[in-house]
Amino acid sequence: MCGVTSSATSVRIRKRPEERREEILSNAAAIALDEGLERITLRAVADRLGVRPGLITHYFPAAEDLVVEAFARAAVLEREQFFPTEGTPMQRLANFVGHIERGESLALARLWLNARHLSRFSPALDTVLQEQDLLDRARLIEIIEAGIASGDFADVDAEVACIRIFIAVDGGGSYVNSAVELDHPAHRHVVADVAEWALGIEAGRLRALIDGGNT
């Protein structure tokens, strides 16, 4: 009587192209936030996914394409945390400023500083950086305009106020890689101070809302 030998056959599940592309982008964005845009390589992403670099190349033939899209993905995801759509204009502004003051935006600040430097050498990255910057401004301007309409903010030029606030954000963010901890209140509260000034908010009102935790 002949013995019958059965062998288990391993089956590799093939992901749909859109699923695989999303997976690649998500991991590349994570590398961008954790380690910097320079660390995004086809091999680095492949190692995270446990696949061959050739698979990454199939979706992103050039590493620069992956870097550019990873930056955009990270910026979009972080924007949703910065600018919630619920709450009063004052609460939404307090959430934005509080997010920065609590250090929850450090990874994003490093990413933007990194991207602004690399964009000097990459027109494609510069284009996407400008697009994302405009989207951030549009979101903040929307909050400012809503606050003007509700009477929370003074009748100011929303675009001018937005620019002033982001200058404060970027100015503080330029120290993000400092080895020395910058804990002076003037540094930690600069965005709130500038926002109150730019929007005609009573001094200390925004600060009280942030410190009260009702953001």
CSV table of C-alpha atoms in Angstrom, one decimal:
chain,number,residue,atom,x,y,z
A,1,MET,CA,0.0,0.0,0.0
A,2,CYS,CA,1.4,3.3,-1.0
A,3,GLY,CA,1.7,6.1,1.5
A,4,VAL,CA,0.4,9.5,0.6
A,5,THR,CA,2.4,12.5,1.6
A,6,SER,CA,0.8,15.8,1.9
A,7,SER,CA,2.8,19.0,2.1
A,8,ALA,CA,1.5,22.4,3.2
A,9,THR,CA,1.7,25.0,0.6
A,10,SER,CA,2.4,28.5,1.8
A,11,VAL,CA,0.2,31.1,0.1
A,12,ARG,CA,1.4,34.6,-0.2
A,13,ILE,CA,-1.5,37.1,-0.1
A,14,ARG,CA,-1.2,39.6,-2.9
A,15,LYS,CA,-2.4,43.0,-1.8
A,16,ARG,CA,-4.3,45.3,-4.2
A,17,PRO,CA,-2.1,48.0,-5.8
A,18,GLU,CA,-3.9,50.8,-3.9
A,19,GLU,CA,-3.4,49.0,-0.6
A,20,ARG,CA,0.2,48.4,-1.2
A,21,ARG,CA,0.8,52.0,-2.3
A,22,GLU,CA,-0.9,53.3,0.8
A,23,GLU,CA,1.2,51.0,3.0
A,24,ILE,CA,4.4,52.2,1.3
A,25,LEU,CA,3.4,55.9,1.8
A,26,SER,CA,2.4,55.4,5.4
A,27,ASN,CA,5.7,53.8,6.3
A,28,ALA,CA,7.7,56.4,4.3
A,29,ALA,CA,5.8,59.2,6.2
A,30,ALA,CA,6.6,57.6,9.5
A,31,ILE,CA,10.3,57.5,8.6
A,32,ALA,CA,10.1,61.2,7.6
A,33,LEU,CA,8.6,62.2,11.0
A,34,ASP,CA,10.8,59.9,13.1
A,35,GLU,CA,14.2,60.2,11.3
A,36,GLY,CA,14.0,62.8,8.6
A,37,LEU,CA,13.4,63.0,4.8
A,38,GLU,CA,17.0,62.0,4.0
A,39,ARG,CA,16.3,58.6,5.7
A,40,ILE,CA,13.6,57.7,3.2
A,41,THR,CA,15.2,55.3,0.8
A,42,LEU,CA,13.7,52.4,-1.2
A,43,ARG,CA,15.6,50.0,0.9
A,44,ALA,CA,14.6,51.6,4.2
A,45,VAL,CA,10.9,51.4,3.3
A,46,ALA,CA,11.3,47.9,2.0
A,47,ASP,CA,13.0,46.8,5.3
A,48,ARG,CA,10.1,48.2,7.3
A,49,LEU,CA,7.6,46.2,5.2
A,50,GLY,CA,9.7,43.1,4.9
A,51,VAL,CA,9.7,43.1,1.1
A,52,ARG,CA,12.3,43.5,-1.6
A,53,PRO,CA,13.3,47.0,-2.7
A,54,GLY,CA,12.1,46.1,-6.2
A,55,LEU,CA,8.5,46.1,-5.0
A,56,ILE,CA,8.9,49.7,-3.8
A,57,THR,CA,10.5,50.7,-7.1
A,58,HIS,CA,7.5,49.3,-8.9
A,59,TYR,CA,5.3,52.0,-7.3
A,60,PHE,CA,7.9,54.7,-6.9
A,61,PRO,CA,10.6,54.3,-9.6
A,62,ALA,CA,12.5,57.4,-8.2
A,63,ALA,CA,13.3,57.8,-4.6
A,64,GLU,CA,12.6,61.5,-4.8
A,65,ASP,CA,9.0,60.8,-5.8
A,66,LEU,CA,8.6,58.8,-2.6
A,67,VAL,CA,10.2,61.5,-0.5
A,68,VAL,CA,7.9,64.2,-1.9
A,69,GLU,CA,4.7,62.2,-1.4
A,70,ALA,CA,5.8,61.1,2.1
A,71,PHE,CA,6.2,64.7,3.1
A,72,ALA,CA,2.8,65.6,1.8
A,73,ARG,CA,1.2,62.6,3.6
A,74,ALA,CA,2.8,63.5,6.9
A,75,ALA,CA,1.8,67.2,6.5
A,76,VAL,CA,-1.8,66.2,5.8
A,77,LEU,CA,-2.1,63.8,8.7
A,78,GLU,CA,-0.6,66.3,11.2
A,79,ARG,CA,-2.8,69.1,9.9
A,80,GLU,CA,-5.9,67.3,11.0
A,81,GLN,CA,-4.5,67.2,14.6
A,82,PHE,CA,-3.6,70.9,14.5
A,83,PHE,CA,-6.8,72.2,13.1
A,84,PRO,CA,-9.9,70.5,14.5
A,85,THR,CA,-13.2,71.4,12.8
A,86,GLU,CA,-15.3,71.3,16.0
A,87,GLY,CA,-15.6,73.9,18.7
A,88,THR,CA,-15.7,77.7,18.8
A,89,PRO,CA,-13.1,79.7,16.9
A,90,MET,CA,-11.4,80.5,20.2
A,91,GLN,CA,-11.3,76.8,21.2
A,92,ARG,CA,-9.9,75.8,17.8
A,93,LEU,CA,-7.2,78.5,18.1
A,94,ALA,CA,-6.4,77.3,21.6
A,95,ASN,CA,-6.1,73.7,20.4
A,96,PHE,CA,-3.7,74.8,17.6
A,97,VAL,CA,-1.5,76.9,20.0
A,98,GLY,CA,-1.7,74.4,22.8
A,99,HIS,CA,-0.6,71.6,20.4
A,100,ILE,CA,2.5,73.6,19.8
A,101,GLU,CA,3.2,74.5,23.4
A,102,ARG,CA,2.9,71.0,24.7
A,103,GLY,CA,5.6,69.9,22.3
A,104,GLU,CA,3.2,67.7,20.3
A,105,SER,CA,4.3,69.3,17.1
A,106,LEU,CA,8.0,68.8,17.5
A,107,ALA,CA,8.2,66.0,14.9
A,108,LEU,CA,6.3,68.1,12.4
A,109,ALA,CA,8.5,71.2,13.1
A,110,ARG,CA,11.6,69.1,12.4
A,111,LEU,CA,10.0,67.8,9.2
A,112,TRP,CA,9.1,71.3,7.9
A,113,LEU,CA,12.6,72.6,8.8
A,114,ASN,CA,14.1,69.6,7.0
A,115,ALA,CA,11.8,70.0,4.0
A,116,ARG,CA,12.6,73.7,3.6
A,117,HIS,CA,16.3,72.9,3.6
A,118,LEU,CA,16.0,70.1,1.0
A,119,SER,CA,13.6,72.0,-1.2
A,120,ARG,CA,16.5,74.2,-2.2
A,121,PHE,CA,17.8,71.3,-4.2
A,122,SER,CA,14.4,69.7,-5.2
A,123,PRO,CA,11.9,71.7,-7.3
A,124,ALA,CA,9.4,68.9,-6.9
A,125,LEU,CA,9.6,69.0,-3.1
A,126,ASP,CA,9.5,72.9,-3.1
A,127,THR,CA,6.3,72.8,-5.1
A,128,VAL,CA,4.6,70.4,-2.7
A,129,LEU,CA,5.9,72.3,0.3
A,130,GLN,CA,4.3,75.5,-1.0
A,131,GLU,CA,1.1,73.7,-1.6
A,132,GLN,CA,1.0,72.3,1.9
A,133,ASP,CA,1.9,75.7,3.3
A,134,LEU,CA,-1.1,77.3,1.5
A,135,LEU,CA,-3.4,74.6,2.9
A,136,ASP,CA,-2.2,75.3,6.4
A,137,ARG,CA,-2.7,79.0,5.9
A,138,ALA,CA,-6.2,78.4,4.5
A,139,ARG,CA,-7.2,76.4,7.5
A,140,LEU,CA,-6.0,79.0,10.0
A,141,ILE,CA,-7.5,81.8,8.0
A,142,GLU,CA,-10.9,80.0,8.1
A,143,ILE,CA,-10.6,79.9,11.9
A,144,ILE,CA,-9.7,83.6,12.1
A,145,GLU,CA,-12.5,84.6,9.8
A,146,ALA,CA,-15.0,82.6,11.9
A,147,GLY,CA,-13.6,84.3,15.0
A,148,ILE,CA,-14.0,87.7,13.5
A,149,ALA,CA,-17.6,86.9,12.6
A,150,SER,CA,-18.4,85.6,16.1
A,151,GLY,CA,-16.8,88.6,17.8
A,152,ASP,CA,-14.1,86.4,19.5
A,153,PHE,CA,-11.4,88.2,17.5
A,154,ALA,CA,-11.1,91.9,16.5
A,155,ASP,CA,-12.0,93.0,12.9
A,156,VAL,CA,-8.5,92.4,11.6
A,157,ASP,CA,-7.1,91.4,8.2
A,158,ALA,CA,-7.3,87.6,8.5
A,159,GLU,CA,-4.5,86.9,6.0
A,160,VAL,CA,-2.1,89.4,7.8
A,161,ALA,CA,-2.9,87.9,11.2
A,162,CYS,CA,-2.4,84.4,9.8
A,163,ILE,CA,1.1,85.3,8.4
A,164,ARG,CA,2.1,86.8,11.7
A,165,ILE,CA,1.1,83.8,13.7
A,166,PHE,CA,2.9,81.4,11.3
A,167,ILE,CA,6.0,83.5,11.5
A,168,ALA,CA,5.9,83.0,15.3
A,169,VAL,CA,5.3,79.2,14.7
A,170,ASP,CA,8.3,78.9,12.3
A,171,GLY,CA,10.5,81.2,14.5
A,172,GLY,CA,10.0,78.9,17.5
A,173,GLY,CA,10.3,75.8,15.3
A,174,SER,CA,13.7,76.9,14.1
A,175,TYR,CA,15.1,76.0,17.5
A,176,VAL,CA,13.6,72.5,17.4
A,177,ASN,CA,17.0,70.7,16.9
A,178,SER,CA,18.7,72.6,19.7
A,179,ALA,CA,20.4,70.4,22.3
A,180,VAL,CA,19.6,73.0,25.0
A,181,GLU,CA,16.1,72.9,26.4
A,182,LEU,CA,14.4,76.2,25.8
A,183,ASP,CA,11.9,76.5,28.6
A,184,HIS,CA,11.8,80.3,29.1
A,185,PRO,CA,8.1,81.4,29.1
A,186,ALA,CA,8.9,84.0,26.4
A,187,HIS,CA,10.0,81.2,24.1
A,188,ARG,CA,7.3,78.7,25.1
A,189,HIS,CA,4.4,81.2,24.9
A,190,VAL,CA,5.5,83.2,21.8
A,191,VAL,CA,2.8,81.8,19.5
A,192,ALA,CA,0.1,82.5,22.0
A,193,ASP,CA,1.4,86.0,22.7
A,194,VAL,CA,1.6,86.8,19.0
A,195,ALA,CA,-1.8,85.3,18.3
A,196,GLU,CA,-3.4,87.5,21.0
A,197,TRP,CA,-1.7,90.6,19.6
A,198,ALA,CA,-2.5,89.8,15.9
A,199,LEU,CA,-6.1,89.0,16.6
A,200,GLY,CA,-6.9,91.7,19.1
A,201,ILE,CA,-7.6,89.2,21.9
A,202,GLU,CA,-7.6,90.5,25.4
A,203,ALA,CA,-4.1,89.8,26.9
A,204,GLY,CA,-4.2,86.5,28.8
A,205,ARG,CA,-7.5,85.3,27.5
A,206,LEU,CA,-6.1,82.7,25.1
A,207,ARG,CA,-3.4,81.8,27.6
A,208,ALA,CA,-6.1,81.1,30.2
A,209,LEU,CA,-8.0,78.8,27.8
A,210,ILE,CA,-4.9,76.9,26.9
A,211,ASP,CA,-3.8,76.5,30.5
A,212,GLY,CA,-7.3,75.5,31.6
A,213,GLY,CA,-7.1,72.5,29.3
A,214,ASN,CA,-10.4,73.2,27.6
A,215,THR,CA,-8.9,72.9,24.2
